[in-house]
XYZ file of C-alpha atoms in Angstrom:
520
model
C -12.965 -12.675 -0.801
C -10.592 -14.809 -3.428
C -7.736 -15.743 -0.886
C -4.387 -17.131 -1.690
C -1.054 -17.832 0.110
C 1.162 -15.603 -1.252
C 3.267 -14.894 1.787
C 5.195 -17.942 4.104
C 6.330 -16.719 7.836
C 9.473 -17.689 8.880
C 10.882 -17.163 12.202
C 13.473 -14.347 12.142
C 16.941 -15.527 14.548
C 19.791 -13.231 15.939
C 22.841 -12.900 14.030
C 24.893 -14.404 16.562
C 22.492 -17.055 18.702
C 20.279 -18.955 15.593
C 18.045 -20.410 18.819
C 17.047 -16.940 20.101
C 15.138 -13.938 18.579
C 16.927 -10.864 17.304
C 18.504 -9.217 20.735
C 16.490 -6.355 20.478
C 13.456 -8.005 20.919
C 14.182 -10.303 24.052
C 13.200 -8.439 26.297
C 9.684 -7.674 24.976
C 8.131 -5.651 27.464
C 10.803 -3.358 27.600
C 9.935 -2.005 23.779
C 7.859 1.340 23.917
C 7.381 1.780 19.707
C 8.388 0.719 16.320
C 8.892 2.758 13.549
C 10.563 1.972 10.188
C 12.631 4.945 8.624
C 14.912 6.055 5.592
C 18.004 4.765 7.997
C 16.722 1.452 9.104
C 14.358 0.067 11.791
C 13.615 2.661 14.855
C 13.195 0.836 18.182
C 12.719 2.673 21.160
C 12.309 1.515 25.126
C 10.930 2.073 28.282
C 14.385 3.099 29.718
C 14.194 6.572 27.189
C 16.492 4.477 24.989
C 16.311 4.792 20.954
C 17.817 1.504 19.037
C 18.712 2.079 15.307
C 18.873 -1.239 13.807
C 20.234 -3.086 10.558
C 18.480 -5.260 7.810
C 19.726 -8.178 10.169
C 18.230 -6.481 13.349
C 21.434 -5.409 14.488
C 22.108 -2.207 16.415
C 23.362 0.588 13.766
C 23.667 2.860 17.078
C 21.444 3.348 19.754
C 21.629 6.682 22.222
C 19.299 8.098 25.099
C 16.966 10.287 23.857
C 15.712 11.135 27.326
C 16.891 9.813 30.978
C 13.840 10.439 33.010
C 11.196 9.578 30.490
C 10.196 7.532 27.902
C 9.651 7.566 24.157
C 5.541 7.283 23.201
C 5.712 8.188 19.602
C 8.317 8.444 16.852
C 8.214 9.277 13.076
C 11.025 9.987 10.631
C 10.883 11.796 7.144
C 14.611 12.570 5.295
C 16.323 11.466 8.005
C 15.045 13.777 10.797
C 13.287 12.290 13.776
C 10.596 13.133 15.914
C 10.325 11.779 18.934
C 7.387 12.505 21.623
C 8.571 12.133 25.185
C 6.764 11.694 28.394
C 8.938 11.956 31.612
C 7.877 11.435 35.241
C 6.880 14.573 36.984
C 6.545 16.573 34.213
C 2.898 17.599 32.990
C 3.764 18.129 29.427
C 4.820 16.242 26.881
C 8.584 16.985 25.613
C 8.878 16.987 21.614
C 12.358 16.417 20.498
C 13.634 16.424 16.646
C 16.540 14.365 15.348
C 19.139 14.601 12.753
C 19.657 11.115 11.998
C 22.140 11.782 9.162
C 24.921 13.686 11.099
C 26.405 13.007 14.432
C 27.078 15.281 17.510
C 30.871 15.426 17.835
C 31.105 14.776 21.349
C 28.646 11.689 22.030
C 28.681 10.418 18.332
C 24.646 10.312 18.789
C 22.710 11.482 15.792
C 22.672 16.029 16.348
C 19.518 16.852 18.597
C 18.146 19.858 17.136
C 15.033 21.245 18.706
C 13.722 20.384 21.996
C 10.873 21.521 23.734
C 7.875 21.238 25.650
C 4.443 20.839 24.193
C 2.053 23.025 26.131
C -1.479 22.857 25.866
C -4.624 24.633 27.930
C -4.814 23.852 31.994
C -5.059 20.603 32.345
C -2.868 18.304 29.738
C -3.372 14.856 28.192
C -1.609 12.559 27.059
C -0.530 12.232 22.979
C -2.461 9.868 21.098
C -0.972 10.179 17.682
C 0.992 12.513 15.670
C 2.174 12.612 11.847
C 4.420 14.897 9.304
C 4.140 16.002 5.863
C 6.495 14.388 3.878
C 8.291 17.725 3.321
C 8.820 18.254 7.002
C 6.887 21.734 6.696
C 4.174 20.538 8.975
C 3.858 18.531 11.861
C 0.508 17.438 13.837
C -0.046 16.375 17.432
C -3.664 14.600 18.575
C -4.355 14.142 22.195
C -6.324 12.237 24.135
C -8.896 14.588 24.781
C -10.154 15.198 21.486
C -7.445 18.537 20.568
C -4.951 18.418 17.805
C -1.889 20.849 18.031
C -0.865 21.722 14.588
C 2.970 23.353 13.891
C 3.609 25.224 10.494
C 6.555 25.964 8.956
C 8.394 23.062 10.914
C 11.404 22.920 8.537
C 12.019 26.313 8.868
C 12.214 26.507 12.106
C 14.895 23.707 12.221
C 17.217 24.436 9.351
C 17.201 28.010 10.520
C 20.913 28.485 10.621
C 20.484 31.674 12.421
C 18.996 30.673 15.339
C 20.078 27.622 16.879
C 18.430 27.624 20.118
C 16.976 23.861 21.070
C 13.775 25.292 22.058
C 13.301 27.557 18.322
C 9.963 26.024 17.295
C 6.863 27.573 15.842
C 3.903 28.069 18.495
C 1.296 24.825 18.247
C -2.401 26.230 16.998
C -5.062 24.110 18.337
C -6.755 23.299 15.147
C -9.207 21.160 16.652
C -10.863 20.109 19.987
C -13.504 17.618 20.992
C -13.684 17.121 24.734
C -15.470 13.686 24.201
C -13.909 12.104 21.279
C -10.133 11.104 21.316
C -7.902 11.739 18.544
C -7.086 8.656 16.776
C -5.227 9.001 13.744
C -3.818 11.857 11.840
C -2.335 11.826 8.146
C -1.348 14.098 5.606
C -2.958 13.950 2.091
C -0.072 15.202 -0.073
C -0.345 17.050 -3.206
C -0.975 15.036 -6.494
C -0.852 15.994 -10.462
C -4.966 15.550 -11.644
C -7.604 17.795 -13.192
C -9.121 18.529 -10.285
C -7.193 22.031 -8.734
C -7.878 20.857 -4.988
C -5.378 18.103 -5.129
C -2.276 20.512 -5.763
C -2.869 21.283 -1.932
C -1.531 20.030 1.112
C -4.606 18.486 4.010
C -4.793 16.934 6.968
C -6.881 13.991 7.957
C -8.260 13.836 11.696
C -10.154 10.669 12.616
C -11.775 10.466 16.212
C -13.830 7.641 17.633
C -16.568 8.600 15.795
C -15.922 11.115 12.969
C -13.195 11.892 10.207
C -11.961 15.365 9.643
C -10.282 17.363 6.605
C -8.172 20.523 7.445
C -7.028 22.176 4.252
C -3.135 23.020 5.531
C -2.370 25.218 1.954
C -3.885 26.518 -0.647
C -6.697 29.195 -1.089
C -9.638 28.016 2.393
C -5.858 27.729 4.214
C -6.762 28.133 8.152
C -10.815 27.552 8.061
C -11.846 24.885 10.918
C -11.488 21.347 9.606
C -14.947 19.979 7.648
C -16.382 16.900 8.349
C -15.903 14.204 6.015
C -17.956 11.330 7.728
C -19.458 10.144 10.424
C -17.130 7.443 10.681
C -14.724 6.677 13.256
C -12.349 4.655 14.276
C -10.117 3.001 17.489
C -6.357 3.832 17.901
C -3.963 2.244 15.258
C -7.009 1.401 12.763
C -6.755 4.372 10.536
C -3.588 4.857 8.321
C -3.066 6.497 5.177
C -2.634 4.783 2.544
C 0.261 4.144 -0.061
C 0.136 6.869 -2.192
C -1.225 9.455 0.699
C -4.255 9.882 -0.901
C -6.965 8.282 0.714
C -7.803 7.846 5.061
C -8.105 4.203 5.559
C -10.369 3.147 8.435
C -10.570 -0.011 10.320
C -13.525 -0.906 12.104
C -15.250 -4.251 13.265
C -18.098 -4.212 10.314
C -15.667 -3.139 7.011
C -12.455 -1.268 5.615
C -13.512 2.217 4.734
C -11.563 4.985 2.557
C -12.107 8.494 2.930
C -10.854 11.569 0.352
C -10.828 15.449 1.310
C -14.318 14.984 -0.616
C -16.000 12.069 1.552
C -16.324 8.267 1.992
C -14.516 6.218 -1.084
C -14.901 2.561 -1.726
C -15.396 -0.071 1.371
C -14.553 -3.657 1.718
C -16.535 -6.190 4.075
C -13.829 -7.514 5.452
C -16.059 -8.477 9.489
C -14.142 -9.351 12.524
C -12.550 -7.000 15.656
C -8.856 -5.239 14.214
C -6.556 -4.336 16.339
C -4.742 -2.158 14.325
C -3.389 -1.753 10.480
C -0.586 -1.347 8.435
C 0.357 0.045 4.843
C 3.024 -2.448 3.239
C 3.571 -1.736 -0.452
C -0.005 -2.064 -1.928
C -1.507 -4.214 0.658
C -3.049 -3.627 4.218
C -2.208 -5.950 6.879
C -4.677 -6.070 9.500
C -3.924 -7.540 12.400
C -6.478 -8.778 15.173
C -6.728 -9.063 18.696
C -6.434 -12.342 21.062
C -9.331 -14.730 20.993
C -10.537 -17.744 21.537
C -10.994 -20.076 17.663
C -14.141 -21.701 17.322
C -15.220 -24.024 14.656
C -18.078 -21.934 13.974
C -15.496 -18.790 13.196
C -16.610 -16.826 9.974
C -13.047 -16.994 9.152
C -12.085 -20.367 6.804
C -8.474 -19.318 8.518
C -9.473 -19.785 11.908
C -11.972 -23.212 11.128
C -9.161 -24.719 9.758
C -6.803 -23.686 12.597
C -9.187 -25.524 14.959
C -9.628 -28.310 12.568
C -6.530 -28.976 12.652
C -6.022 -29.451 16.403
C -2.049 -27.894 16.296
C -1.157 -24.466 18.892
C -0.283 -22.310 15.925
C -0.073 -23.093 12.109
C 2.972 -21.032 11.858
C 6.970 -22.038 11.490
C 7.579 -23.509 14.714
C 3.805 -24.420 15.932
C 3.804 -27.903 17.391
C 0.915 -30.256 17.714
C -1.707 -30.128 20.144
C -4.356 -32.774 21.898
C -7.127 -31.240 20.390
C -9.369 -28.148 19.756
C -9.774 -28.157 23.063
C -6.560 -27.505 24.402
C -6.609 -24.348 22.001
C -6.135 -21.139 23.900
C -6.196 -17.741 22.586
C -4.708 -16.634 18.797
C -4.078 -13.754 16.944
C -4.873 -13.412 13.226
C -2.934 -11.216 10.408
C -4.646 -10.509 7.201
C -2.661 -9.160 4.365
C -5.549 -7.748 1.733
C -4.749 -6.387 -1.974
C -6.906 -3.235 -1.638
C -6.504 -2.396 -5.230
C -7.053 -5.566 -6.543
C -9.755 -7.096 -4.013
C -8.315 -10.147 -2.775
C -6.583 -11.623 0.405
C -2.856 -11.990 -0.201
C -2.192 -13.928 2.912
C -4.249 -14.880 6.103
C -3.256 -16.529 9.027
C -3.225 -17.743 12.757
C -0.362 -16.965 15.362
C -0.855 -18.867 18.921
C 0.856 -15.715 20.349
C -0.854 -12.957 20.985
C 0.515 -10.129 18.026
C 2.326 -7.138 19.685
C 3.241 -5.003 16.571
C 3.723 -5.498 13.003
C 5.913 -3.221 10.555
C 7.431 -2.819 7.324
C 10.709 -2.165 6.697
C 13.545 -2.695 3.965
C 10.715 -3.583 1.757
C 10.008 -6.580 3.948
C 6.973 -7.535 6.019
C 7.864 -8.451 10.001
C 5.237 -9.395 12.619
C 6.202 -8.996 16.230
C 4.435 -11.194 19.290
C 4.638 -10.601 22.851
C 6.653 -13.458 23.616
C 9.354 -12.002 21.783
C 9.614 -14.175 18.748
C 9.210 -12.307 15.266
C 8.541 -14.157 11.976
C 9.094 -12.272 8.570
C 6.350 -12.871 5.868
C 8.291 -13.198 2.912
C 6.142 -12.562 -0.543
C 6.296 -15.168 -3.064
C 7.973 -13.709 -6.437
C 5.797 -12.564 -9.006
C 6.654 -15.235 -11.101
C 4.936 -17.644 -8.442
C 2.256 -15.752 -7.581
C 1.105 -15.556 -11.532
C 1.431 -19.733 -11.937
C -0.388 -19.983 -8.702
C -3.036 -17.708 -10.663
C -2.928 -19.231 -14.050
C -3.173 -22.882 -11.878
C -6.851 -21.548 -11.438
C -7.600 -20.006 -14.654
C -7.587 -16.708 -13.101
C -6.396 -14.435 -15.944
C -8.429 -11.551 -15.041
C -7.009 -10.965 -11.176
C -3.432 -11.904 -13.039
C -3.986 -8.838 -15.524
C -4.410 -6.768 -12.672
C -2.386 -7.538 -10.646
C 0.407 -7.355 -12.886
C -0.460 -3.766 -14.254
C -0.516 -2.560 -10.412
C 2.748 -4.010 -9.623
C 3.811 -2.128 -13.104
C 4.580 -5.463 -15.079
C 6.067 -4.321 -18.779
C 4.314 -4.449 -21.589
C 5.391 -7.439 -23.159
C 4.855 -9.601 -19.589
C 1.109 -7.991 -19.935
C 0.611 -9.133 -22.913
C 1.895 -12.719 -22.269
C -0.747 -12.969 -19.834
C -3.534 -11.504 -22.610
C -2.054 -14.206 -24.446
C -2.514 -16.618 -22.200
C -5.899 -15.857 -21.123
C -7.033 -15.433 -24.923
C -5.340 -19.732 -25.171
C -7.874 -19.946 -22.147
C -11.381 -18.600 -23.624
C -9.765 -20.272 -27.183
C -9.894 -23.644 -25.537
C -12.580 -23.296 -24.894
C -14.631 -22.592 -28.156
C -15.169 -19.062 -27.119
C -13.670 -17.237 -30.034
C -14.878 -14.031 -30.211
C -13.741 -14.123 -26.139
C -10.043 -15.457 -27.174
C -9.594 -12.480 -29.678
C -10.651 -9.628 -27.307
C -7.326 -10.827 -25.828
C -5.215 -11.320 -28.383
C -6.247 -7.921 -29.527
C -4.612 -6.925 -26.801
C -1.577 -8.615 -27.247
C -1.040 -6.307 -30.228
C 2.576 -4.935 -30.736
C 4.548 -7.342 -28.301
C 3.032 -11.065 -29.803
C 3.674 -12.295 -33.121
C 0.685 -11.442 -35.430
C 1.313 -15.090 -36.850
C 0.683 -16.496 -33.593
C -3.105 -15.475 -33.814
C -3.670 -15.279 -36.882
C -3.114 -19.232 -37.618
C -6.183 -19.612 -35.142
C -8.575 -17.945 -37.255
C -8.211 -19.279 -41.007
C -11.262 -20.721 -41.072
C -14.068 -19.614 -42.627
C -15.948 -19.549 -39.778
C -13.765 -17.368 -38.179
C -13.162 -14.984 -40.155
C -14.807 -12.050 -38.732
C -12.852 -11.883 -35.692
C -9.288 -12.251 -37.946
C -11.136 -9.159 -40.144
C -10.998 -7.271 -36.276
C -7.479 -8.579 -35.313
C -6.270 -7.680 -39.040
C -7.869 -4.164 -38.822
C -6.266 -3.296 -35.357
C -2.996 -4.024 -36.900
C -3.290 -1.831 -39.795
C -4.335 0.914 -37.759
C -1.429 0.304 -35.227
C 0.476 0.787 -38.016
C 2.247 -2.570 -37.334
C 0.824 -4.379 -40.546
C 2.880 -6.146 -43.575
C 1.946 -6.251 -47.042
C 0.998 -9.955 -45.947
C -1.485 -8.760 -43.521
C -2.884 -6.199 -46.250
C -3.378 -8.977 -48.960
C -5.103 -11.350 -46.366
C -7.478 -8.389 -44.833
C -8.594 -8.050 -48.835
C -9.280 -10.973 -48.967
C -11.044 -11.281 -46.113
C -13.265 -8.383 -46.986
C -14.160 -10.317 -50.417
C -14.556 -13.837 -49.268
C -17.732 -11.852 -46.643
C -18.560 -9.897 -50.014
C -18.245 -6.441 -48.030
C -18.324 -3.852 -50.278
C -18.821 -1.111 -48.078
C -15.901 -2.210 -45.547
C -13.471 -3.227 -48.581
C -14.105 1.331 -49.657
C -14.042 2.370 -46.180
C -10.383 0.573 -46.089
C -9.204 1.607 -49.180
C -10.112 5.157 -48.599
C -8.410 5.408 -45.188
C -11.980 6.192 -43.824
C -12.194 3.592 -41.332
C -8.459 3.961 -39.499
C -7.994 3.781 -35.933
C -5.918 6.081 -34.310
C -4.751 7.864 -37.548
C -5.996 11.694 -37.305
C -8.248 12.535 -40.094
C -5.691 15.314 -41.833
C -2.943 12.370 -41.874
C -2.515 11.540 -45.693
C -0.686 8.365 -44.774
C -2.223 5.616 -45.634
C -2.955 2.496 -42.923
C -1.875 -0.092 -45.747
C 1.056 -0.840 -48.731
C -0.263 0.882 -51.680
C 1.148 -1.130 -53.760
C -0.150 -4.762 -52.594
C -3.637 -3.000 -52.582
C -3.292 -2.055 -56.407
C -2.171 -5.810 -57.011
């Protein structure tokens, strides 16, 4: 894959001691989950403590979400919380839902507003994952052993003024159950505008260890046993959704797969163990687990790490004796799905405990308590960096994902026309600059292409501008000419009679040219 270094990692310090790691985070083994949220960064421990922090990792407020247990999974939409609870002695797990916007009077902790126990057949397991539709209308719970626990109607249960009771939930429906495949990610696929009627309704995505699922959740088919969508699988924390909740991305050792509600999408050879993955804007991080670098390592990331001889190649890393000396590293991979390259790829000498996104901002977590932030180089830089190796092409795209306006577009048309220009390629050059059409100056591209010799590509540049309707009386008398100088007859009518405009409906009567220059 194309790879480039478009993110540096810095180490990220506590407000108030610049030689230690945010507070939070000293005590490492302490943390239970991560979770980023509409109110800032959700940290929760061992000790059945929740931690709301700040953009500068600073508590917001944290409260005890449960005294005898501990948190094992937590996801916020709108500023309600879910938490999932296990507590010692207790076979079930306890599900317990947030307002994170309002405070209870008496502790000033955010308003608990449903609590209750999650039970499930004879003999329980423990929760492997769970996820919520982004309207809070439905909430899903996978377990160990292969079941997934579905709640609908969610939101109505808990903004149901009426009934306040903390234990007011709607019954879970086992939607699914494998005894011998665990449950290993769950996400919604949330409606979307296209021709295609089946994408106005809500489904959910189960993957198990060896199989990905599609439950239709509204909708005419609402309630039918979920349908296979491949027989592809993957491990815990290597399937996410993806940005726009669209597509099931997997994670597994060979590739990157995408699934729809209709069956496997695109894949990406990107070989090596994963740990787990992450969605952070339009990229996928993928982080891997410890091991020891080799020389012989697939990865030019890794050869160069041992090359080098140093413990770690990040902020901070000092320098080694020797390969030899190297122990185990982690690697994070930050890959432009859309536009097929790596964004950023590198080694960490200690081992990678979590990585999330938050604030817009990229963070990556290690289990000796030190977290670096991977800050993304403007877009500015990473377009130079781009142009530096004539790549136009990835620059085009990359800019119309990251919804560049039109006139930055077409600088880079412009620039990548200069390129195949330079290069004697003219016919090349002007497939750019036609697209350059409406934001450069016409003059700019059309001093290129006086010469003779050239003249059929300024007869297509001088064409797309009259039917633009973006042409002077200038451009008119110079497209006649044109049209004369190559003696075409047939063209020089087909003008003149409007036959031959582009993008002008055929009952139009206005004409793609000054009248009056023509007649001159």
């Amino acid at each position: 894959w194309r790879q480039f270094n478009f993110f540096q990692a810095a180490r990220v310090k506590d407000a108030h001691d610049l030689a230690a790691p945010p507070e939070t985070f000293k005590n490492i083994s302490d943390i239970g989950c991560i979770a980023s949220s509409s109110q800032g960064l959700l940290v929760a421990d061992i000790q059945g403590n929740i931690h709301l922090l700040d953009s500068d990792f600073e508590p917001e407020r944290s409260w005890i979400a449960h005294e005898n247990g501990h948190v094992t999974h937590i996801v916020e939409k709108r500023g309600i919380l879910i938490t999932l609870i296990e507590e010692v002695g207790v076979r079930y797990p306890i599900l317990k839902i947030w307002d994170l916007e309002h405070k209870d009077k008496g502790t000033g902790d955010p308003v608990l507003l449903r609590s209750s126990k999650i039970q499930h057949g004879t003999r329980p397991h423990p929760v492997s994952t769970i996820a919520l539709s982004s309207g809070l209308s439905h909430l899903a719970i996978g377990l160990a052993d292969g079941t997934v626990l579905f709640m609908r109607g969610l939101d109505q249960y808990i903004f149901n003024s009426s009934n306040t009771q903390l234990n007011h939930l709607p019954k879970p429906k086992m939607i699914h159950e494998a005894s011998s495949d665990s449950i290993t990610g769950l996400g919604f696929r949330e409606p979307f505008v296209s021709d295609d009627p089946s994408t106005n309704h809500l489904y959910l995505f189960i993957v198990t260890l060896s199989q990905i699922l599609s439950y239709q959740v509204t909708g005419k088919g609402t309630g039918q046993p979920p349908m296979v969508v491949d027989d592809l699988g993957a491990e815990t924390a290597c399937a996410t959704m993806n940005q726009k909740a669209t597509d099931m991305i997997l994670a597994r050792e060979e590739a990157i797969y995408l699934a729809n509600t209709e069956g496997r999408g695109p894949s990406y050879a990107l070989d090596g163990p994963k740990t787990s993955i992450l969605t952070h804007k339009g990229y996928l991080v993928i982080v891997s687990p410890p091991f020891v670098p080799s020389v012989t390592s697939a990865s030019a990331t890794v050869r160069r790490f041992v090359a080098s001889g140093k413990t770690g190649n990040v902020p901070g890393g000092s320098a080694g004796v020797g390969p030899a000396n190297i122990g185990d590293i982690s690697k994070v991979v930050v890959f432009d799905v859309e536009n097929k390259y790596i964004a950023y790829s590198n080694t960490f000498r200690e081992t990678v405990k979590n990585v999330f996104s938050c604030w817009g901002r990229l963070f990556v977590l290690t289990n000796e308590s030190t977290l670096y932030q991977l800050s993304e180089a403007s877009m500015a830089s990473k377009l130079d960096i781009l142009y530096s190796k004539n790549n136009y092409a990835l620059a085009i795209s990359m800019a119309k994902s990251q919804g560049l306006d039109e006139a930055s577009v077409a600088d880079i048309y412009r620039r990548y026309g200069d390129q195949f220009y330079n290069a004697g390629d003219h016919e090349g050059a002007m497939d750019q600059y036609l697209r350059t059409i409406g934001s450069l100056q016409p003059s700019y591209v059309i001093r290129k292409y006086l010469d003779a010799q050239r003249i059929q590509c300024l007869v297509d540049y001088l064409q797309e501008l009259h039917a633009q309707g973006l042409a002077n009386s200038d451009h008119t008398t110079l497209l006649l000419n044109a049209y004369t100088k190559m003696k075409d007859v047939d063209r020089l009518d087909a003008f003149i009679k409007g036959d031959a405009q582009k993008g002008v409906s055929s009952d139009s009567n206005e004409l793609p040219f000054d009248l009056e220059t023509v007649i001159r």
